[in-house]
Amino acid sequence: MTNATGSQSFADTGATAAVAISDSAANNEKYQLAGTVSPWTTFCEGMTDIEKGYSYYPRQYKRNYSKHLPSDKNANILVVSAGPGYFVMFLNGLGFKNVLGIDTEPMRVKYATDRDLNVTVAHAFDFLADSKETYDSIILEQEINHLTRQEFLDFLKIARNRLSKGGSIILNATNYANPITSPDHLAHNLNHFSGWTGHSLRQAFKHTDFESCECFPLDNYVLYENPLNYVAKGITGLISVMLRITFR
């Protein structure tokens, strides 16, 4: 069986993540997705300063995802929308030996390959549909709000066929249960098509025959050497508590 693991709540920044347990180039893709301005198949919402991301994102990933990764360092892991290879670098740093990242934007992939990170140009839907490999974990680095709901369900069906027994999907999405951040999030990007809550994510994974799904809030305040990090963390934490009380 394929599984998922976590608990849904109002995340500090309106972000939530989920863990679900259970070579074609972009311009030749067979699966035509709705998003073309900021497509889901590339890590398009990272920092403008790509090099700076190599110090920031691994901290965020360590804080939020470490306990949800496979225990076996020989696990076969695929990172989708890997961009410059931030998550691939993070996994390599933890000792994972069999990690592949895919992304449709050659410029971003070059940043990764220049650092000897195993990232290649490929479209996630096509790659998984054509692949014969099985993966112990498939990690989606770009938030799934860039997919329509039907596209996300289609992806889950394709990805599930490539997961090993007990394998997991790890993803992130803006939490639309948060009334402060969700309206702006939907409106400010032309390619934000879908809103998700813990409940709707669990429905999606159940509909595509995953065994379980755990949702958990993301902590984006990981620049611990910056005093303003703690101020922002405290303010958003207070807002989160107020939302819990108001909407419980």
mmCIF file of N, CA, C and O in Angstrom, residues 107-205:
data_model
loop_
_atom_site.group_PDB
_atom_site.id
_atom_site.type_symbol
_atom_site.label_atom_id
_atom_site.label_comp_id
_atom_site.label_asym_id
_atom_site.label_seq_id
_atom_site.Cartn_x
_atom_site.Cartn_y
_atom_site.Cartn_z
ATOM 1 N N MET A 107 17.796 26.745 -18.039
ATOM 2 C CA MET A 107 18.642 27.707 -17.345
ATOM 3 C C MET A 107 18.774 27.335 -15.875
ATOM 4 O O MET A 107 19.874 27.397 -15.303
ATOM 5 N N ARG A 108 17.667 26.972 -15.235
ATOM 6 C CA ARG A 108 17.732 26.598 -13.823
ATOM 7 C C ARG A 108 18.501 25.292 -13.639
ATOM 8 O O ARG A 108 19.254 25.130 -12.679
ATOM 9 N N VAL A 109 18.287 24.360 -14.542
ATOM 10 C CA VAL A 109 18.985 23.074 -14.452
ATOM 11 C C VAL A 109 20.500 23.278 -14.555
ATOM 12 O O VAL A 109 21.282 22.596 -13.884
ATOM 13 N N LYS A 110 20.925 24.232 -15.384
ATOM 14 C CA LYS A 110 22.365 24.481 -15.530
ATOM 15 C C LYS A 110 23.003 24.913 -14.216
ATOM 16 O O LYS A 110 24.157 24.548 -13.921
ATOM 17 N N TYR A 111 22.279 25.711 -13.409
ATOM 18 C CA TYR A 111 22.798 26.055 -12.087
ATOM 19 C C TYR A 111 23.097 24.795 -11.286
ATOM 20 O O TYR A 111 24.103 24.717 -10.572
ATOM 21 N N ALA A 112 22.217 23.804 -11.394
ATOM 22 C CA ALA A 112 22.407 22.556 -10.655
ATOM 23 C C ALA A 112 23.579 21.754 -11.196
ATOM 24 O O ALA A 112 24.435 21.290 -10.434
ATOM 25 N N THR A 113 23.617 21.588 -12.511
ATOM 26 C CA THR A 113 24.689 20.770 -13.095
ATOM 27 C C THR A 113 26.055 21.426 -12.912
ATOM 28 O O THR A 113 27.069 20.732 -12.794
ATOM 29 N N ASP A 114 26.097 22.762 -12.870
ATOM 30 C CA ASP A 114 27.364 23.454 -12.602
ATOM 31 C C ASP A 114 27.881 23.136 -11.209
ATOM 32 O O ASP A 114 29.081 23.301 -10.938
ATOM 33 N N ARG A 115 26.990 22.703 -10.319
ATOM 34 C CA ARG A 115 27.379 22.304 -8.970
ATOM 35 C C ARG A 115 27.467 20.780 -8.840
ATOM 36 O O ARG A 115 27.490 20.250 -7.726
ATOM 37 N N ASP A 116 27.454 20.090 -9.972
ATOM 38 C CA ASP A 116 27.528 18.630 -10.005
ATOM 39 C C ASP A 116 26.353 17.968 -9.295
ATOM 40 O O ASP A 116 26.497 16.893 -8.700
ATOM 41 N N LEU A 117 25.195 18.622 -9.360
ATOM 42 C CA LEU A 117 23.977 18.049 -8.805
ATOM 43 C C LEU A 117 23.240 17.291 -9.902
ATOM 44 O O LEU A 117 23.194 17.727 -11.052
ATOM 45 N N ASN A 118 22.648 16.151 -9.548
ATOM 46 C CA ASN A 118 22.015 15.271 -10.525
ATOM 47 C C ASN A 118 20.611 15.766 -10.866
ATOM 48 O O ASN A 118 19.603 15.285 -10.346
ATOM 49 N N VAL A 119 20.560 16.762 -11.744
ATOM 50 C CA VAL A 119 19.292 17.347 -12.186
ATOM 51 C C VAL A 119 19.299 17.363 -13.708
ATOM 52 O O VAL A 119 20.316 17.706 -14.330
ATOM 53 N N THR A 120 18.194 16.997 -14.323
ATOM 54 C CA THR A 120 18.106 16.961 -15.779
ATOM 55 C C THR A 120 16.830 17.628 -16.263
ATOM 56 O O THR A 120 15.880 17.805 -15.482
ATOM 57 N N VAL A 121 16.788 18.016 -17.521
ATOM 58 C CA VAL A 121 15.615 18.654 -18.108
ATOM 59 C C VAL A 121 14.596 17.585 -18.485
ATOM 60 O O VAL A 121 14.881 16.694 -19.289
ATOM 61 N N ALA A 122 13.422 17.655 -17.886
ATOM 62 C CA ALA A 122 12.347 16.703 -18.179
ATOM 63 C C ALA A 122 11.036 17.256 -17.663
ATOM 64 O O ALA A 122 11.002 18.048 -16.711
ATOM 65 N N HIS A 123 9.938 16.841 -18.293
ATOM 66 C CA HIS A 123 8.580 17.218 -17.889
ATOM 67 C C HIS A 123 8.052 16.131 -16.953
ATOM 68 O O HIS A 123 8.062 14.948 -17.306
ATOM 69 N N ALA A 124 7.606 16.519 -15.768
ATOM 70 C CA ALA A 124 7.266 15.540 -14.728
ATOM 71 C C ALA A 124 6.235 14.516 -15.185
ATOM 72 O O ALA A 124 6.390 13.308 -14.943
ATOM 73 N N PHE A 125 5.160 14.967 -15.825
ATOM 74 C CA PHE A 125 4.110 14.045 -16.252
ATOM 75 C C PHE A 125 4.665 13.046 -17.261
ATOM 76 O O PHE A 125 4.468 11.833 -17.129
ATOM 77 N N ASP A 126 5.350 13.543 -18.279
ATOM 78 C CA ASP A 126 5.900 12.674 -19.317
ATOM 79 C C ASP A 126 6.951 11.724 -18.742
ATOM 80 O O ASP A 126 6.978 10.536 -19.065
ATOM 81 N N PHE A 127 7.830 12.277 -17.910
ATOM 82 C CA PHE A 127 8.914 11.492 -17.340
ATOM 83 C C PHE A 127 8.380 10.299 -16.559
ATOM 84 O O PHE A 127 8.835 9.161 -16.749
ATOM 85 N N LEU A 128 7.409 10.537 -15.682
ATOM 86 C CA LEU A 128 6.881 9.452 -14.860
ATOM 87 C C LEU A 128 6.028 8.475 -15.674
ATOM 88 O O LEU A 128 6.030 7.274 -15.420
ATOM 89 N N ALA A 129 5.306 9.007 -16.667
ATOM 90 C CA ALA A 129 4.488 8.122 -17.498
ATOM 91 C C ALA A 129 5.355 7.166 -18.302
ATOM 92 O O ALA A 129 4.963 6.012 -18.553
ATOM 93 N N ASP A 130 6.541 7.615 -18.715
ATOM 94 C CA ASP A 130 7.431 6.797 -19.539
ATOM 95 C C ASP A 130 8.429 5.982 -18.729
ATOM 96 O O ASP A 130 9.049 5.055 -19.249
ATOM 97 N N SER A 131 8.614 6.332 -17.458
ATOM 98 C CA SER A 131 9.659 5.716 -16.640
ATOM 99 C C SER A 131 9.329 4.278 -16.258
ATOM 100 O O SER A 131 8.164 3.916 -16.072
ATOM 101 N N LYS A 132 10.360 3.483 -16.130
ATOM 102 C CA LYS A 132 10.240 2.109 -15.615
ATOM 103 C C LYS A 132 10.777 2.009 -14.190
ATOM 104 O O LYS A 132 10.699 0.962 -13.560
ATOM 105 N N GLU A 133 11.331 3.115 -13.695
ATOM 106 C CA GLU A 133 11.891 3.145 -12.346
ATOM 107 C C GLU A 133 10.781 3.163 -11.301
ATOM 108 O O GLU A 133 9.666 3.627 -11.564
ATOM 109 N N THR A 134 11.105 2.675 -10.113
ATOM 110 C CA THR A 134 10.230 2.869 -8.959
ATOM 111 C C THR A 134 10.980 3.731 -7.950
ATOM 112 O O THR A 134 12.209 3.644 -7.827
ATOM 113 N N TYR A 135 10.223 4.559 -7.246
ATOM 114 C CA TYR A 135 10.821 5.509 -6.309
ATOM 115 C C TYR A 135 10.264 5.298 -4.909
ATOM 116 O O TYR A 135 9.075 5.020 -4.734
ATOM 117 N N ASP A 136 11.152 5.452 -3.927
ATOM 118 C CA ASP A 136 10.729 5.343 -2.529
ATOM 119 C C ASP A 136 10.107 6.647 -2.044
ATOM 120 O O ASP A 136 9.323 6.646 -1.097
ATOM 121 N N SER A 137 10.455 7.731 -2.699
ATOM 122 C CA SER A 137 9.850 9.028 -2.373
ATOM 123 C C SER A 137 9.896 9.919 -3.604
ATOM 124 O O SER A 137 10.910 9.961 -4.312
ATOM 125 N N ILE A 138 8.779 10.612 -3.867
ATOM 126 C CA ILE A 138 8.711 11.613 -4.929
ATOM 127 C C ILE A 138 8.399 12.940 -4.248
ATOM 128 O O ILE A 138 7.379 13.073 -3.566
ATOM 129 N N ILE A 139 9.288 13.908 -4.406
ATOM 130 C CA ILE A 139 9.179 15.189 -3.717
ATOM 131 C C ILE A 139 8.851 16.274 -4.742
ATOM 132 O O ILE A 139 9.547 16.417 -5.740
ATOM 133 N N LEU A 140 7.777 17.018 -4.491
ATOM 134 C CA LEU A 140 7.339 18.072 -5.399
ATOM 135 C C LEU A 140 7.793 19.408 -4.835
ATOM 136 O O LEU A 140 7.237 19.894 -3.847
ATOM 137 N N GLU A 141 8.801 20.010 -5.463
ATOM 138 C CA GLU A 141 9.385 21.220 -4.885
ATOM 139 C C GLU A 141 8.546 22.467 -5.168
ATOM 140 O O GLU A 141 8.498 23.388 -4.360
ATOM 141 N N GLN A 142 7.879 22.537 -6.313
ATOM 142 C CA GLN A 142 7.004 23.669 -6.626
ATOM 143 C C GLN A 142 5.615 23.421 -6.035
ATOM 144 O O GLN A 142 5.095 22.301 -6.119
ATOM 145 N N GLU A 143 5.007 24.436 -5.443
ATOM 146 C CA GLU A 143 3.706 24.253 -4.814
ATOM 147 C C GLU A 143 2.660 23.811 -5.841
ATOM 148 O O GLU A 143 2.655 24.262 -6.985
ATOM 149 N N ILE A 144 1.749 22.950 -5.405
ATOM 150 C CA ILE A 144 0.788 22.347 -6.335
ATOM 151 C C ILE A 144 -0.339 23.295 -6.729
ATOM 152 O O ILE A 144 -1.164 22.943 -7.576
ATOM 153 N N ASN A 145 -0.372 24.502 -6.161
ATOM 154 C CA ASN A 145 -1.396 25.484 -6.568
ATOM 155 C C ASN A 145 -1.259 25.886 -8.028
ATOM 156 O O ASN A 145 -2.170 26.467 -8.609
ATOM 157 N N HIS A 146 -0.123 25.569 -8.642
ATOM 158 C CA HIS A 146 0.098 25.870 -10.056
ATOM 159 C C HIS A 146 -0.547 24.825 -10.976
ATOM 160 O O HIS A 146 -0.465 24.968 -12.199
ATOM 161 N N LEU A 147 -1.140 23.802 -10.396
ATOM 162 C CA LEU A 147 -1.880 22.801 -11.166
ATOM 163 C C LEU A 147 -3.376 22.996 -10.956
ATOM 164 O O LEU A 147 -3.805 23.405 -9.873
ATOM 165 N N THR A 148 -4.166 22.693 -11.981
ATOM 166 C CA THR A 148 -5.608 22.623 -11.752
ATOM 167 C C THR A 148 -5.873 21.397 -10.889
ATOM 168 O O THR A 148 -5.015 20.514 -10.762
ATOM 169 N N ARG A 149 -7.061 21.324 -10.323
ATOM 170 C CA ARG A 149 -7.374 20.159 -9.482
ATOM 171 C C ARG A 149 -7.310 18.860 -10.271
ATOM 172 O O ARG A 149 -6.801 17.849 -9.791
ATOM 173 N N GLN A 150 -7.823 18.890 -11.516
ATOM 174 C CA GLN A 150 -7.799 17.670 -12.319
ATOM 175 C C GLN A 150 -6.369 17.290 -12.686
ATOM 176 O O GLN A 150 -6.011 16.106 -12.688
ATOM 177 N N GLU A 151 -5.528 18.282 -12.972
ATOM 178 C CA GLU A 151 -4.126 17.990 -13.269
ATOM 179 C C GLU A 151 -3.440 17.349 -12.073
ATOM 180 O O GLU A 151 -2.654 16.402 -12.226
ATOM 181 N N PHE A 152 -3.748 17.856 -10.881
ATOM 182 C CA PHE A 152 -3.135 17.281 -9.682
ATOM 183 C C PHE A 152 -3.584 15.835 -9.487
ATOM 184 O O PHE A 152 -2.772 14.954 -9.187
ATOM 185 N N LEU A 153 -4.866 15.559 -9.673
ATOM 186 C CA LEU A 153 -5.358 14.184 -9.544
ATOM 187 C C LEU A 153 -4.715 13.281 -10.590
ATOM 188 O O LEU A 153 -4.338 12.138 -10.289
ATOM 189 N N ASP A 154 -4.579 13.787 -11.809
ATOM 190 C CA ASP A 154 -3.928 13.000 -12.863
ATOM 191 C C ASP A 154 -2.478 12.703 -12.499
ATOM 192 O O ASP A 154 -1.992 11.582 -12.712
ATOM 193 N N PHE A 155 -1.797 13.713 -11.932
ATOM 194 C CA PHE A 155 -0.402 13.499 -11.542
ATOM 195 C C PHE A 155 -0.302 12.437 -10.448
ATOM 196 O O PHE A 155 0.588 11.577 -10.491
ATOM 197 N N LEU A 156 -1.178 12.505 -9.459
ATOM 198 C CA LEU A 156 -1.137 11.524 -8.373
ATOM 199 C C LEU A 156 -1.298 10.105 -8.907
ATOM 200 O O LEU A 156 -0.621 9.174 -8.451
ATOM 201 N N LYS A 157 -2.175 9.927 -9.873
ATOM 202 C CA LYS A 157 -2.383 8.598 -10.449
ATOM 203 C C LYS A 157 -1.130 8.099 -11.158
ATOM 204 O O LYS A 157 -0.742 6.941 -11.022
ATOM 205 N N ILE A 158 -0.479 8.993 -11.910
ATOM 206 C CA ILE A 158 0.741 8.616 -12.612
ATOM 207 C C ILE A 158 1.865 8.324 -11.612
ATOM 208 O O ILE A 158 2.578 7.318 -11.722
ATOM 209 N N ALA A 159 2.017 9.203 -10.624
ATOM 210 C CA ALA A 159 3.099 9.062 -9.649
ATOM 211 C C ALA A 159 2.922 7.808 -8.799
ATOM 212 O O ALA A 159 3.906 7.131 -8.472
ATOM 213 N N ARG A 160 1.690 7.492 -8.453
ATOM 214 C CA ARG A 160 1.445 6.319 -7.608
ATOM 215 C C ARG A 160 1.948 5.043 -8.276
ATOM 216 O O ARG A 160 2.456 4.132 -7.610
ATOM 217 N N ASN A 161 1.835 4.976 -9.578
ATOM 218 C CA ASN A 161 2.299 3.794 -10.317
ATOM 219 C C ASN A 161 3.809 3.645 -10.303
ATOM 220 O O ASN A 161 4.325 2.568 -10.627
ATOM 221 N N ARG A 162 4.514 4.707 -9.943
ATOM 222 C CA ARG A 162 5.974 4.666 -9.937
ATOM 223 C C ARG A 162 6.536 4.619 -8.519
ATOM 224 O O ARG A 162 7.743 4.683 -8.334
ATOM 225 N N LEU A 163 5.664 4.527 -7.516
ATOM 226 C CA LEU A 163 6.113 4.431 -6.127
ATOM 227 C C LEU A 163 6.299 2.980 -5.713
ATOM 228 O O LEU A 163 5.524 2.103 -6.093
ATOM 229 N N SER A 164 7.336 2.735 -4.922
ATOM 230 C CA SER A 164 7.530 1.423 -4.339
ATOM 231 C C SER A 164 6.512 1.196 -3.222
ATOM 232 O O SER A 164 5.837 2.138 -2.787
ATOM 233 N N LYS A 165 6.392 -0.020 -2.753
ATOM 234 C CA LYS A 165 5.479 -0.311 -1.649
ATOM 235 C C LYS A 165 5.899 0.496 -0.415
ATOM 236 O O LYS A 165 7.048 0.458 -0.002
ATOM 237 N N GLY A 166 4.953 1.244 0.143
ATOM 238 C CA GLY A 166 5.261 2.093 1.285
ATOM 239 C C GLY A 166 5.927 3.404 0.898
ATOM 240 O O GLY A 166 6.328 4.175 1.768
ATOM 241 N N GLY A 167 6.019 3.675 -0.410
ATOM 242 C CA GLY A 167 6.643 4.911 -0.873
ATOM 243 C C GLY A 167 5.801 6.127 -0.548
ATOM 244 O O GLY A 167 4.619 6.020 -0.213
ATOM 245 N N SER A 168 6.393 7.312 -0.659
ATOM 246 C CA SER A 168 5.707 8.537 -0.253
ATOM 247 C C SER A 168 5.810 9.623 -1.313
ATOM 248 O O SER A 168 6.737 9.656 -2.116
ATOM 249 N N ILE A 169 4.813 10.504 -1.304
ATOM 250 C CA ILE A 169 4.872 11.756 -2.043
ATOM 251 C C ILE A 169 4.901 12.891 -1.028
ATOM 252 O O ILE A 169 4.085 12.912 -0.102
ATOM 253 N N ILE A 170 5.846 13.807 -1.178
ATOM 254 C CA ILE A 170 5.959 14.963 -0.290
ATOM 255 C C ILE A 170 5.709 16.210 -1.131
ATOM 256 O O ILE A 170 6.334 16.389 -2.178
ATOM 257 N N LEU A 171 4.810 17.074 -0.681
ATOM 258 C CA LEU A 171 4.451 18.256 -1.473
ATOM 259 C C LEU A 171 4.161 19.437 -0.570
ATOM 260 O O LEU A 171 4.063 19.300 0.653
ATOM 261 N N ASN A 172 4.020 20.615 -1.181
ATOM 262 C CA ASN A 172 3.612 21.788 -0.423
ATOM 263 C C ASN A 172 2.562 22.553 -1.202
ATOM 264 O O ASN A 172 2.501 22.493 -2.436
ATOM 265 N N ALA A 173 1.716 23.268 -0.471
ATOM 266 C CA ALA A 173 0.639 24.062 -1.067
ATOM 267 C C ALA A 173 0.280 25.188 -0.117
ATOM 268 O O ALA A 173 0.440 25.071 1.095
ATOM 269 N N THR A 174 -0.210 26.292 -0.666
ATOM 270 C CA THR A 174 -0.736 27.358 0.182
ATOM 271 C C THR A 174 -2.027 26.877 0.838
ATOM 272 O O THR A 174 -2.884 26.283 0.191
ATOM 273 N N ASN A 175 -2.147 27.151 2.130
ATOM 274 C CA ASN A 175 -3.289 26.693 2.920
ATOM 275 C C ASN A 175 -4.467 27.650 2.739
ATOM 276 O O ASN A 175 -4.460 28.760 3.278
ATOM 277 N N TYR A 176 -5.480 27.221 2.008
ATOM 278 C CA TYR A 176 -6.617 28.098 1.751
ATOM 279 C C TYR A 176 -7.623 28.109 2.900
ATOM 280 O O TYR A 176 -8.654 28.779 2.810
ATOM 281 N N ALA A 177 -7.307 27.427 3.978
ATOM 282 C CA ALA A 177 -8.101 27.592 5.197
ATOM 283 C C ALA A 177 -7.711 28.873 5.922
ATOM 284 O O ALA A 177 -8.395 29.307 6.843
ATOM 285 N N ASN A 178 -6.623 29.484 5.503
ATOM 286 C CA ASN A 178 -6.166 30.733 6.111
ATOM 287 C C ASN A 178 -6.825 31.909 5.387
ATOM 288 O O ASN A 178 -6.505 32.191 4.230
ATOM 289 N N PRO A 179 -7.754 32.609 6.029
ATOM 290 C CA PRO A 179 -8.503 33.679 5.349
ATOM 291 C C PRO A 179 -7.683 34.928 5.080
ATOM 292 O O PRO A 179 -8.105 35.795 4.312
ATOM 293 N N ILE A 180 -6.501 35.044 5.675
ATOM 294 C CA ILE A 180 -5.674 36.232 5.472
ATOM 295 C C ILE A 180 -4.858 36.109 4.187
ATOM 296 O O ILE A 180 -4.784 37.037 3.383
ATOM 297 N N THR A 181 -4.239 34.973 3.981
ATOM 298 C CA THR A 181 -3.319 34.827 2.853
ATOM 299 C C THR A 181 -3.964 34.258 1.590
ATOM 300 O O THR A 181 -3.488 34.520 0.487
ATOM 301 N N SER A 182 -5.031 33.482 1.727
ATOM 302 C CA SER A 182 -5.544 32.754 0.562
ATOM 303 C C SER A 182 -6.120 33.643 -0.552
ATOM 304 O O SER A 182 -5.866 33.369 -1.735
ATOM 305 N N PRO A 183 -6.879 34.724 -0.261
ATOM 306 C CA PRO A 183 -7.405 35.530 -1.378
ATOM 307 C C PRO A 183 -6.307 36.156 -2.229
ATOM 308 O O PRO A 183 -6.369 36.140 -3.465
ATOM 309 N N ASP A 184 -5.280 36.704 -1.582
ATOM 310 C CA ASP A 184 -4.194 37.325 -2.329
ATOM 311 C C ASP A 184 -3.422 36.280 -3.127
ATOM 312 O O ASP A 184 -3.021 36.519 -4.269
ATOM 313 N N HIS A 185 -3.206 35.131 -2.519
ATOM 314 C CA HIS A 185 -2.440 34.079 -3.197
ATOM 315 C C HIS A 185 -3.106 33.665 -4.493
ATOM 316 O O HIS A 185 -2.449 33.503 -5.520
ATOM 317 N N LEU A 186 -4.421 33.496 -4.475
ATOM 318 C CA LEU A 186 -5.138 33.081 -5.680
ATOM 319 C C LEU A 186 -5.086 34.167 -6.748
ATOM 320 O O LEU A 186 -4.958 33.877 -7.943
ATOM 321 N N ALA A 187 -5.137 35.419 -6.331
ATOM 322 C CA ALA A 187 -5.265 36.517 -7.292
ATOM 323 C C ALA A 187 -3.945 37.022 -7.848
ATOM 324 O O ALA A 187 -3.908 37.543 -8.965
ATOM 325 N N HIS A 188 -2.849 36.868 -7.118
ATOM 326 C CA HIS A 188 -1.630 37.581 -7.525
ATOM 327 C C HIS A 188 -0.805 36.846 -8.568
ATOM 328 O O HIS A 188 0.161 37.410 -9.097
ATOM 329 N N ASN A 189 -1.152 35.609 -8.889
ATOM 330 C CA ASN A 189 -0.409 34.868 -9.906
ATOM 331 C C ASN A 189 -1.377 34.298 -10.931
ATOM 332 O O ASN A 189 -2.336 33.601 -10.576
ATOM 333 N N LEU A 190 -1.129 34.576 -12.198
ATOM 334 C CA LEU A 190 -2.006 34.116 -13.270
ATOM 335 C C LEU A 190 -2.148 32.600 -13.296
ATOM 336 O O LEU A 190 -3.175 32.075 -13.721
ATOM 337 N N ASN A 191 -1.116 31.902 -12.835
ATOM 338 C CA ASN A 191 -1.122 30.439 -12.881
ATOM 339 C C ASN A 191 -1.348 29.785 -11.532
ATOM 340 O O ASN A 191 -0.934 28.647 -11.307
ATOM 341 N N HIS A 192 -2.001 30.488 -10.606
ATOM 342 C CA HIS A 192 -2.479 29.837 -9.384
ATOM 343 C C HIS A 192 -3.917 29.400 -9.648
ATOM 344 O O HIS A 192 -4.837 30.210 -9.658
ATOM 345 N N PHE A 193 -4.099 28.111 -9.866
ATOM 346 C CA PHE A 193 -5.392 27.600 -10.316
ATOM 347 C C PHE A 193 -6.214 26.953 -9.211
ATOM 348 O O PHE A 193 -7.439 26.897 -9.305
ATOM 349 N N SER A 194 -5.558 26.422 -8.192
ATOM 350 C CA SER A 194 -6.295 25.625 -7.214
ATOM 351 C C SER A 194 -5.925 26.006 -5.791
ATOM 352 O O SER A 194 -4.794 26.397 -5.511
ATOM 353 N N GLY A 195 -6.905 25.924 -4.909
ATOM 354 C CA GLY A 195 -6.685 26.145 -3.490
ATOM 355 C C GLY A 195 -6.892 24.849 -2.731
ATOM 356 O O GLY A 195 -7.775 24.062 -3.074
ATOM 357 N N TRP A 196 -6.085 24.642 -1.699
ATOM 358 C CA TRP A 196 -6.143 23.385 -0.952
ATOM 359 C C TRP A 196 -6.165 23.625 0.546
ATOM 360 O O TRP A 196 -5.594 24.590 1.040
ATOM 361 N N THR A 197 -6.850 22.748 1.244
ATOM 362 C CA THR A 197 -6.798 22.678 2.705
ATOM 363 C C THR A 197 -6.391 21.255 3.067
ATOM 364 O O THR A 197 -6.295 20.389 2.189
ATOM 365 N N GLY A 198 -6.177 21.025 4.342
ATOM 366 C CA GLY A 198 -5.846 19.670 4.756
ATOM 367 C C GLY A 198 -6.927 18.684 4.359
ATOM 368 O O GLY A 198 -6.652 17.565 3.920
ATOM 369 N N HIS A 199 -8.183 19.114 4.492
ATOM 370 C CA HIS A 199 -9.304 18.223 4.164
ATOM 371 C C HIS A 199 -9.321 17.876 2.680
ATOM 372 O O HIS A 199 -9.476 16.706 2.306
ATOM 373 N N SER A 200 -9.160 18.882 1.803
ATOM 374 C CA SER A 200 -9.232 18.598 0.372
ATOM 375 C C SER A 200 -8.015 17.802 -0.101
ATOM 376 O O SER A 200 -8.124 16.984 -1.027
ATOM 377 N N LEU A 201 -6.850 18.004 0.525
ATOM 378 C CA LEU A 201 -5.687 17.190 0.173
ATOM 379 C C LEU A 201 -5.920 15.723 0.541
ATOM 380 O O LEU A 201 -5.607 14.822 -0.231
ATOM 381 N N ARG A 202 -6.486 15.510 1.714
ATOM 382 C CA ARG A 202 -6.781 14.123 2.107
ATOM 383 C C ARG A 202 -7.781 13.493 1.150
ATOM 384 O O ARG A 202 -7.689 12.306 0.813
ATOM 385 N N GLN A 203 -8.771 14.271 0.728
ATOM 386 C CA GLN A 203 -9.737 13.765 -0.251
ATOM 387 C C GLN A 203 -9.037 13.361 -1.547
ATOM 388 O O GLN A 203 -9.332 12.314 -2.125
ATOM 389 N N ALA A 204 -8.104 14.206 -2.011
ATOM 390 C CA ALA A 204 -7.401 13.933 -3.270
ATOM 391 C C ALA A 204 -6.591 12.652 -3.177
ATOM 392 O O ALA A 204 -6.616 11.819 -4.097
ATOM 393 N N PHE A 205 -5.894 12.458 -2.066
ATOM 394 C CA PHE A 205 -5.089 11.251 -1.922
ATOM 395 C C PHE A 205 -5.963 10.008 -1.745
ATOM 396 O O PHE A 205 -5.644 8.939 -2.269
#
